[in-house]
Tab-separated table of C-alpha atoms and ligand atoms in Angstrom:
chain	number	residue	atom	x	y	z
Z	274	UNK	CA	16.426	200.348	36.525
Z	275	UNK	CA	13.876	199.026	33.699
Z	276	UNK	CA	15.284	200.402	30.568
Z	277	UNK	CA	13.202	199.987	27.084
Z	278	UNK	CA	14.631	196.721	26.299
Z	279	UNK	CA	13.352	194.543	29.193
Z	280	UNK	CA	9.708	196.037	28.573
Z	281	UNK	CA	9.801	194.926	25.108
Z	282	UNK	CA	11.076	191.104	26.179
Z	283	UNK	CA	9.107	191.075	29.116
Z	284	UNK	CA	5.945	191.636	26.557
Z	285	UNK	CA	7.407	188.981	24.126
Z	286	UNK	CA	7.284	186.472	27.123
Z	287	UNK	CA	3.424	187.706	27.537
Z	288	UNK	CA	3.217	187.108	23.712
Z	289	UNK	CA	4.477	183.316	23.804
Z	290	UNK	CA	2.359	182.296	26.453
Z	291	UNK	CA	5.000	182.942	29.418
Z	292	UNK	CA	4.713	184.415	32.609
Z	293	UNK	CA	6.020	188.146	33.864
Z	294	UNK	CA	6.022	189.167	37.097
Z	295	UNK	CA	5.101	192.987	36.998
Z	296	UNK	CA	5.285	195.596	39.435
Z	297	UNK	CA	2.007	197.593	40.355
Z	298	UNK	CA	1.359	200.697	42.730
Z	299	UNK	CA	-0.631	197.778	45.081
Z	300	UNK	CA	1.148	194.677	44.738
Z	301	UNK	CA	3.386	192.750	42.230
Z	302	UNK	CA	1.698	190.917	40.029
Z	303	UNK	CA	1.991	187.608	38.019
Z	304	UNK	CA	0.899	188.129	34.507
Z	305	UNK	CA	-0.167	185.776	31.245
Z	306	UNK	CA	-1.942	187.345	28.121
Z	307	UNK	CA	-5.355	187.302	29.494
Z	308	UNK	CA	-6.874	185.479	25.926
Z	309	UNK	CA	-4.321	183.097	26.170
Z	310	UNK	CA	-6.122	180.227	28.184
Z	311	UNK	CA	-2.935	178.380	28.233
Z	312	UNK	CA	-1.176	180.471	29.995
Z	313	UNK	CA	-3.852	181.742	32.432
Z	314	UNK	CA	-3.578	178.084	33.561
Z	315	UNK	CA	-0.070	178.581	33.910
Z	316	UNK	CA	-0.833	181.394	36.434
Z	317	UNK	CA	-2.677	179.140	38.579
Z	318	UNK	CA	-0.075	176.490	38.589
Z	319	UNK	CA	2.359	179.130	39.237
Z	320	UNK	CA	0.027	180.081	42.710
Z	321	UNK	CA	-1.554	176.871	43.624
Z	322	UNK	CA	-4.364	178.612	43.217
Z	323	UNK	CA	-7.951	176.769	42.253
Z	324	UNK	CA	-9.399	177.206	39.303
Z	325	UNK	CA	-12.440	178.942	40.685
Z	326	UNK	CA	-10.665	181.777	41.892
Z	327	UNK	CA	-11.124	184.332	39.346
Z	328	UNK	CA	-8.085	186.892	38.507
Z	329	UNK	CA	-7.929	190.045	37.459
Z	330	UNK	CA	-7.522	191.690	33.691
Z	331	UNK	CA	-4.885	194.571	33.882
Z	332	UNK	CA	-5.457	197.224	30.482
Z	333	UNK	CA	-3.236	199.968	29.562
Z	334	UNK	CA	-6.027	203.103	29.983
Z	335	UNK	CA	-10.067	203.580	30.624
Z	336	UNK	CA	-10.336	203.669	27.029
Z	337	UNK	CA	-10.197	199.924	26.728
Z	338	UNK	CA	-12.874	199.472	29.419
Z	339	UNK	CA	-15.784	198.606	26.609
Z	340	UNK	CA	-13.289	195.927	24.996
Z	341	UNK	CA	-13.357	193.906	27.789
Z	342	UNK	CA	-16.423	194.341	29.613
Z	343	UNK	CA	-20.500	194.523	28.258
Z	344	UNK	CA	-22.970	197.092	29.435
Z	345	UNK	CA	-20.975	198.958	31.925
Z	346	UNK	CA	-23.074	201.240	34.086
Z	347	UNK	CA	-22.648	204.971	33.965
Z	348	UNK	CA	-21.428	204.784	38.502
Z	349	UNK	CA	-18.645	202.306	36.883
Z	350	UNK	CA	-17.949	204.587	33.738
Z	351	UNK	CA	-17.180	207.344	36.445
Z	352	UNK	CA	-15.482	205.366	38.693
Z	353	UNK	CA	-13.032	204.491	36.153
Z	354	UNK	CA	-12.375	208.008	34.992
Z	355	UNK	CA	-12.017	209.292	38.588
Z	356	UNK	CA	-9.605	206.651	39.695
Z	357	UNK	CA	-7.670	204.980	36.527
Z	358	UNK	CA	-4.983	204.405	36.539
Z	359	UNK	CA	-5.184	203.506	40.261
Z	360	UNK	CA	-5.634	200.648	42.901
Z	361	UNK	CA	-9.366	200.294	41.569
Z	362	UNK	CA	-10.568	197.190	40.323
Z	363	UNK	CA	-14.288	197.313	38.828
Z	364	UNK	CA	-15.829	193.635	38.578
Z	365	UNK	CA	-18.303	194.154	35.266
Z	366	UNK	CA	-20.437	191.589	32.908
Z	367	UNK	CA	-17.660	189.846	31.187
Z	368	UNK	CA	-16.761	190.622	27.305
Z	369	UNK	CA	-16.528	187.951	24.704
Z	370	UNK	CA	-12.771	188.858	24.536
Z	371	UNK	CA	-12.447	187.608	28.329
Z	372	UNK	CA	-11.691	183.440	28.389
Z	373	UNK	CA	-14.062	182.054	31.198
Z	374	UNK	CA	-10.595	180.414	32.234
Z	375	UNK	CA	-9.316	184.238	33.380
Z	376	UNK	CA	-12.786	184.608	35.246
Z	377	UNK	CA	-13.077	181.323	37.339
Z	378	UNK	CA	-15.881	180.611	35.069
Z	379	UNK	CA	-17.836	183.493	36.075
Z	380	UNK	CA	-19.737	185.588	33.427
Z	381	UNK	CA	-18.381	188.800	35.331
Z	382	UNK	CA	-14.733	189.945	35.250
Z	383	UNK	CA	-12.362	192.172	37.402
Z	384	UNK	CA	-10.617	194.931	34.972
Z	385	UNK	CA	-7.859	197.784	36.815
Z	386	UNK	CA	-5.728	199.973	35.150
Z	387	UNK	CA	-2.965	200.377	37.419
Z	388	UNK	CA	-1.200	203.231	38.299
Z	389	UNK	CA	2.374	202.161	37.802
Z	390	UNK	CA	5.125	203.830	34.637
Z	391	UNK	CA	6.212	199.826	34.193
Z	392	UNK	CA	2.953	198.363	34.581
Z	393	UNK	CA	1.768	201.270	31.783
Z	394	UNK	CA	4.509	200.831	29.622
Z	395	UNK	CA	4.480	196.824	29.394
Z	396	UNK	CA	0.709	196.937	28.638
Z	397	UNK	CA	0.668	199.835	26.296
Z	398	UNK	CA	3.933	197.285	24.648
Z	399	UNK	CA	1.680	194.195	24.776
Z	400	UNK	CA	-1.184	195.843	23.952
Z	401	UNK	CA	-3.771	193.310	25.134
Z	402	UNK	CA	-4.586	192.536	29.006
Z	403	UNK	CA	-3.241	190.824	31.230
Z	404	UNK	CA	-4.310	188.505	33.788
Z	405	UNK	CA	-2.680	189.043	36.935
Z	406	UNK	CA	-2.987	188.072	40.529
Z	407	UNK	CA	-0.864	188.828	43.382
Z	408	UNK	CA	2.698	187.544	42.726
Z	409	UNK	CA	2.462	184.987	45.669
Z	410	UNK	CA	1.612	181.422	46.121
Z	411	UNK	CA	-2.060	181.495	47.150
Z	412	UNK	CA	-3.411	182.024	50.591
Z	413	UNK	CA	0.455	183.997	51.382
Z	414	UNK	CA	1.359	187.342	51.933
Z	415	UNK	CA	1.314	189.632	48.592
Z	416	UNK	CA	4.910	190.448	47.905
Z	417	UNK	CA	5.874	193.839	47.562
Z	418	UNK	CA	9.233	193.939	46.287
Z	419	UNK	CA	10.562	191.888	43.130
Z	420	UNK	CA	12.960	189.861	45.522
Z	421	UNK	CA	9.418	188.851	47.335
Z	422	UNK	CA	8.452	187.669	43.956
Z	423	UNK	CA	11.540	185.746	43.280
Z	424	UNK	CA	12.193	184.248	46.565
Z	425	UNK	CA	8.768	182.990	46.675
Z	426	UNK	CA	7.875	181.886	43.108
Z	427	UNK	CA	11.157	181.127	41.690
Z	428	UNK	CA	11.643	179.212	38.442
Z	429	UNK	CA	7.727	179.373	37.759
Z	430	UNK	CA	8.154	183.162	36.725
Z	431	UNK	CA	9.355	184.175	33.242
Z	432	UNK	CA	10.631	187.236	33.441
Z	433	UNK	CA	10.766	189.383	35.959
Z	434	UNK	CA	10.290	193.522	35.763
Z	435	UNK	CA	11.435	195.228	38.823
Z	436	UNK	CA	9.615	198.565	39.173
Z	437	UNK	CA	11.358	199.106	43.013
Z	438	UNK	CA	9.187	198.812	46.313
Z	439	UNK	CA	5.259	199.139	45.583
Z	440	UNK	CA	3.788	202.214	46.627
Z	441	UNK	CA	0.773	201.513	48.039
Z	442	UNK	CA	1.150	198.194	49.874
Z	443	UNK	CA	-1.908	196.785	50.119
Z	444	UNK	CA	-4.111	195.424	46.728
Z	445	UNK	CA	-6.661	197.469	45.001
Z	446	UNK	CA	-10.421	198.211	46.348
Z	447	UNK	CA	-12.494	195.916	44.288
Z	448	UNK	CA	-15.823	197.402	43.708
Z	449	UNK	CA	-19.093	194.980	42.331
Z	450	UNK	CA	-20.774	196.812	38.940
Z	451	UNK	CA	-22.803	194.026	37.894
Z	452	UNK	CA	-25.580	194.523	40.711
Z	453	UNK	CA	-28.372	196.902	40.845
Z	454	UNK	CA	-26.120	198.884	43.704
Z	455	UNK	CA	-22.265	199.196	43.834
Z	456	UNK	CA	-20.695	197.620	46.686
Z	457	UNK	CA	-17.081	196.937	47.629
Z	458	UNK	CA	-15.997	193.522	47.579
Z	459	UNK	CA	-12.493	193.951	48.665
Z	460	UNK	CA	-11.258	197.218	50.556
Z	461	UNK	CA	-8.137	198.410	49.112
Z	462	UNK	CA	-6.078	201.105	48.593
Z	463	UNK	CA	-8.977	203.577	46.957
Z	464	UNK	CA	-10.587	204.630	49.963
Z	465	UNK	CA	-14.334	204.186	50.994
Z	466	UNK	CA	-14.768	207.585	51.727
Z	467	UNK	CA	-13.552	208.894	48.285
Z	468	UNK	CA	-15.639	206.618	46.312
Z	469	UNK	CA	-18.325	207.728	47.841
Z	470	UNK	CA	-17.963	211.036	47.651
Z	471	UNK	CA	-17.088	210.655	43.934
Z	472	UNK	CA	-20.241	208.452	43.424
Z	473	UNK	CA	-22.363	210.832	45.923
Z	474	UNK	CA	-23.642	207.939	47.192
Z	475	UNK	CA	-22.640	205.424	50.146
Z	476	UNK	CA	-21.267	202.234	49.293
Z	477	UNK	CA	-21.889	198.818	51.214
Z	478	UNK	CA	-18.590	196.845	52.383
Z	479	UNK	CA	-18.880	193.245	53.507
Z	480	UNK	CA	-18.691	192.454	56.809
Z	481	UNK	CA	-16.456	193.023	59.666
Z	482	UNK	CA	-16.053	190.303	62.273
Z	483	UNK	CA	-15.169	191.040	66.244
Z	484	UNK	CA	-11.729	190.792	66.719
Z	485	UNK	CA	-10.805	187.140	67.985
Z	486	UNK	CA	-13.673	185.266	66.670
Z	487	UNK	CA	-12.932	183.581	63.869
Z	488	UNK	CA	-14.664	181.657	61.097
Z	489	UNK	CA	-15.900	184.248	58.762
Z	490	UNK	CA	-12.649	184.608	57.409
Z	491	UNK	CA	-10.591	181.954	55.731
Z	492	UNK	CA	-6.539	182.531	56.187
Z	493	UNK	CA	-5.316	184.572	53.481
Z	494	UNK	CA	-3.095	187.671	53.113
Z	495	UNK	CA	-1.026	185.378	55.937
Z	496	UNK	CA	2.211	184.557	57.217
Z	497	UNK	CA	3.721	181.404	58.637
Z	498	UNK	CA	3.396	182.458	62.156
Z	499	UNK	CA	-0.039	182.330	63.936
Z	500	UNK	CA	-1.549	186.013	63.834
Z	501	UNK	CA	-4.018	187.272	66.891
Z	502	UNK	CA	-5.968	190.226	67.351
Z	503	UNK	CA	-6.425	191.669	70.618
Z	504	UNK	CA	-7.613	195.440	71.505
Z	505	UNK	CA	-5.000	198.138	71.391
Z	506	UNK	CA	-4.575	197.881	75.182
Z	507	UNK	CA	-4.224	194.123	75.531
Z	508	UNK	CA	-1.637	193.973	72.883
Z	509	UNK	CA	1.365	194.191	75.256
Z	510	UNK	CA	0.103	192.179	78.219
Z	511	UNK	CA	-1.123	189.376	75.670
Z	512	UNK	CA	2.648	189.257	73.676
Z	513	UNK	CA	3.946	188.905	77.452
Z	514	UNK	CA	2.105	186.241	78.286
Z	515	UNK	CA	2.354	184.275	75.040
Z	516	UNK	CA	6.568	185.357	75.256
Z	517	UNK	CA	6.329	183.335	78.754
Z	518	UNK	CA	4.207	180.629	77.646
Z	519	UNK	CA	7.535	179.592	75.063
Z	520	UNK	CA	6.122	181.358	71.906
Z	521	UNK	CA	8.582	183.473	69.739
Z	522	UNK	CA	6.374	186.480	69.402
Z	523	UNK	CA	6.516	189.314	67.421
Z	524	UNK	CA	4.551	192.489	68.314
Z	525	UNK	CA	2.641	194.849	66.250
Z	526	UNK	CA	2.729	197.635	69.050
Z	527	UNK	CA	-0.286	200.698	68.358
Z	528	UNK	CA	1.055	204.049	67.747
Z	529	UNK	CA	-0.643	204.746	71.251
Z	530	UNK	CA	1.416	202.659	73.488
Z	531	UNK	CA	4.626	203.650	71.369
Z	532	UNK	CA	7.886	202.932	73.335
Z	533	UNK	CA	5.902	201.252	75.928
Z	534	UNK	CA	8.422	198.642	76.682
Z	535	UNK	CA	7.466	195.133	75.827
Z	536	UNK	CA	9.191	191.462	76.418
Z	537	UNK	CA	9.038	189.729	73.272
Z	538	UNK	CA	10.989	188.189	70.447
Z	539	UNK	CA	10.461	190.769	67.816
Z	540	UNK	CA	8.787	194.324	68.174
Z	541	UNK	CA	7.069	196.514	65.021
Z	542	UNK	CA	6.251	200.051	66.073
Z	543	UNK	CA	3.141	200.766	64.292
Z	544	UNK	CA	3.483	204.184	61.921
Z	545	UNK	CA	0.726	206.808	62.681
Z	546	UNK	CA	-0.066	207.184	59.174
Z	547	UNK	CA	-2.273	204.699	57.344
Z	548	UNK	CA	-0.637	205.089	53.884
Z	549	UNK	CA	2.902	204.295	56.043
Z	550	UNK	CA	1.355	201.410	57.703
Z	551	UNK	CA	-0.253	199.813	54.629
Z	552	UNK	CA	3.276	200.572	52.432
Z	553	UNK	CA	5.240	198.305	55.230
Z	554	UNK	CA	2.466	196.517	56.299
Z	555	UNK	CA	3.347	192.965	54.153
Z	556	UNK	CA	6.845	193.808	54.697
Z	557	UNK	CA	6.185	193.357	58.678
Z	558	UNK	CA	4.538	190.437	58.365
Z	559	UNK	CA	7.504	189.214	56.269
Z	560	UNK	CA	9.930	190.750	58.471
Z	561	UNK	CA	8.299	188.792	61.327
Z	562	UNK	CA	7.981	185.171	59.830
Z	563	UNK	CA	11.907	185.876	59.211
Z	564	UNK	CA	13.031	186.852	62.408
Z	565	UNK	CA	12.002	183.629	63.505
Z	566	UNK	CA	8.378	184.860	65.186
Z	567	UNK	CA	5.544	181.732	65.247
Z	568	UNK	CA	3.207	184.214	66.947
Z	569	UNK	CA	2.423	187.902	66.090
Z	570	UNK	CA	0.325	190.086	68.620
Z	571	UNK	CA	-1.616	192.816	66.719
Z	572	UNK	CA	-4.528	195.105	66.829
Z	573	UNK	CA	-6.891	196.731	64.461
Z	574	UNK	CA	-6.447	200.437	63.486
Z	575	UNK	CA	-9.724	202.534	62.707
Z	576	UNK	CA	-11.366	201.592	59.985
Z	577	UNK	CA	-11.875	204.296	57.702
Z	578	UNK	CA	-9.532	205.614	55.313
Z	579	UNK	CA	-6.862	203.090	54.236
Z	580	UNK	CA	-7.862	201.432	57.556
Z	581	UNK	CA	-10.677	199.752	56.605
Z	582	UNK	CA	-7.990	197.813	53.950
Z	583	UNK	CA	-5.241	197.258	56.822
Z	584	UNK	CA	-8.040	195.876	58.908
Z	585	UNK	CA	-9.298	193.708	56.427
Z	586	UNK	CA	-6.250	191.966	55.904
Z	587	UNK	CA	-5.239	191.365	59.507
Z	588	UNK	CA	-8.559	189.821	60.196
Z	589	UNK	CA	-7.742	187.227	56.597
Z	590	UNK	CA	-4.099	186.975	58.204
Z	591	UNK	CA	-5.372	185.960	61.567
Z	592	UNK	CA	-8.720	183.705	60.356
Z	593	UNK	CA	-8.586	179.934	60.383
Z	594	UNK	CA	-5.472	178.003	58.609
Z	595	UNK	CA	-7.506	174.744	57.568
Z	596	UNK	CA	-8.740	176.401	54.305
Z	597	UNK	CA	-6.112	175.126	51.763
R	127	TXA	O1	-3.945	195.251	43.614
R	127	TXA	C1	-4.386	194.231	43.098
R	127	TXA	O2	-5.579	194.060	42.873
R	127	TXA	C2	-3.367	193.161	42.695
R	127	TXA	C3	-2.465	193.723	41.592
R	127	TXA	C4	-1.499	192.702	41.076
R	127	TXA	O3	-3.252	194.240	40.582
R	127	TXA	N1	-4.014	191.970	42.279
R	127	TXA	C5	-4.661	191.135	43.110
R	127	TXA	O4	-5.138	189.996	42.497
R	127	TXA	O5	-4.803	191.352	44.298
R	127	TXA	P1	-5.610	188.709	43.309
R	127	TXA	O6	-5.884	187.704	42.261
R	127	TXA	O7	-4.617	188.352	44.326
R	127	TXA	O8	-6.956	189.144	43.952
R	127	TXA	C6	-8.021	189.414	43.087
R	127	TXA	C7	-9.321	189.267	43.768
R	127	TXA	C8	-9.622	187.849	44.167
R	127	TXA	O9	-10.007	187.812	45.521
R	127	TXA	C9	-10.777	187.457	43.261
R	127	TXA	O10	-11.679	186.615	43.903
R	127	TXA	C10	-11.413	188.798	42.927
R	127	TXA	O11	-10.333	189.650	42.835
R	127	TXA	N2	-12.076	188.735	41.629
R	127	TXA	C11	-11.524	188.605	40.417
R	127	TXA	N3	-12.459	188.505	39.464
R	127	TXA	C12	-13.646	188.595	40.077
R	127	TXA	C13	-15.001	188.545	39.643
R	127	TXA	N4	-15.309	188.388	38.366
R	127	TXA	N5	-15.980	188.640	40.575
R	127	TXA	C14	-15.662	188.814	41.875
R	127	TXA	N6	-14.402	188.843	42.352
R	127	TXA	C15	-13.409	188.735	41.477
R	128	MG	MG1	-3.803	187.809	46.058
């Protein structure tokens, strides 16, 4: 339980320069007072996350959007009104209030509203933004839970506010304003399809690689143990045979083959529903690296809906591990 007390510390702590851990629908968060350039670099000691890597500004409401961001295009002003608070992120030309330390360097920046009552309440306290990436130490899994946050950032965190078990699951879409066309930089947990259909318009996502050839996709989103991708139908011959080869492997088994019966260390029974799957998904991976698994045997769902998102961050979890 958050009661009023720990919002108003927790926004203190933002206020000195300290970090808070904050729950969001998506992910949890790790947040500094985005004009506070001190403690933006604080964030990416926190991680061990470079420099480069540009985070994202939470605000309190859409109403805010022209405080922090310069000549926002009328597709962005509508996206934001359709889907704030939400899992939306809108990357826009970067306001003079924005340090270039929050944005990388970048003359853009990423701005969400997200669609949590403790996320709300702690900014609307605060009343500035604040610069938050995922909760984890960079290139891991996204925690989901405060005990996630704790377990895997310890000491470096302030305060932490625990909102419960995020929603969603999986981070927000991230949609590109600053072109001449939106496109989606990130797939998340706004849907494709319902952008679209509130922009009346389709939207370009980057690029999907085959499953099993890597490269394109530095490791990210990942867990300890070695992730690979197979088709839905070579998932349980391809856990046996790494199971008799002398991995510990743990299984992500397609609602199709259900119940089949599989040898292997650990077994996850894929949920039918998308918003199910992406909700646990992090916690599987988790689950897996706990139970002792140093190889996990998955496939991709469809990608559409909250697919493309789940798909998107089994390819990062299973792409090449030399990336830092
Ligand atoms: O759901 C989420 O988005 C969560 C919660 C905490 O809000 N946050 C999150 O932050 O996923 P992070 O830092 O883990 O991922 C943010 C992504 C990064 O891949 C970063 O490169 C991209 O947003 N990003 C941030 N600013 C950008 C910019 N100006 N241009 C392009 N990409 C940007
Ligand atoms: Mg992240």
């Amino acid at each position: 339980m958050i009661r009023a007390s720990d919002i108003e510390q927790a926004a203190e702590v933002l206020r000195a320069g300290g970090l808070v851990a904050l729950p969001t629908e998506t992910v949890y968060g790790l947040g500094a007072d985005a004009e506070n350039p001190a403690a933006v670099a604080r964030v990416y000691l926190a991680k061990g996350r470079p420099p480069t890597h540009p985070l994202i500004v939470h605000l309190a409401g859409a109403e805010h959007l022209d405080d922090w961001a310069d000549g926002v295009p009328d597709a962005a002003r509508l996206l934001a009104e359709r889907f704030w608070p939400g899992p939306l992120t809108l990357v826009l030309r970067r306001g003079s209030r924005v340090p270039l330390e929050a944005t990388g360097g970048l003359e853009t920046v990423a701005l969400r509203v997200p669609n949590h009552p403790v996320a709300l309440e702690l900014l609307k306290a605060f009343g500035g933004g604040v610069a938050a990436p995922s909760a984890n130490r960079f290139g891991s899994v996204s925690p989901t839970t405060a005990e996630h946050v704790r377990a895997e950032l310890g000491d470096s965190v302030d305060f932490v506010l625990d909102g419960g078990p995020c929603e969603v699951g999986v981070e927000s879409t991230i949609v590109d304003a600053t072109g001449e066309a939106l496109s989606i930089l990130r797939p998340g947990g706004v849907t494709r399809e319902s952008l679209e259909a509130a922009l009346g318009a389709p939207l370009a996502v980057p690029e999907a690689s085959p499953v099993r050839v890597p490269g394109q996709h530095p490791s990210h989103y990942a867990p300890r143990a070695k992730v690979v991708l197979v088709r839905p139908d070579e998932v349980v011959a391809e856990a046996e045979r790494a199971q008799d080869q002398g991995y510990q492997v743990g299984v992500f088994l397609p609602p199709a083959f259900a119940d089949t019966p599989v040898k292997a260390h650990a077994v996850v029974q894929v949920p039918d529903s998308e918003a199910t799957y992406a909700h646990h998904l992090y916690n599987y991976l988790r689950e897996l690296d706990e139970q002792g698994c140093d190889l996990i045997v998955a496939s991709l769902p469809t990608e559409s809906g909250l697919g493309l998102a789940i798909a998107n961050r089994l390819r990062r979890a299973a792409g090449p591990r030399n990336s830092g």
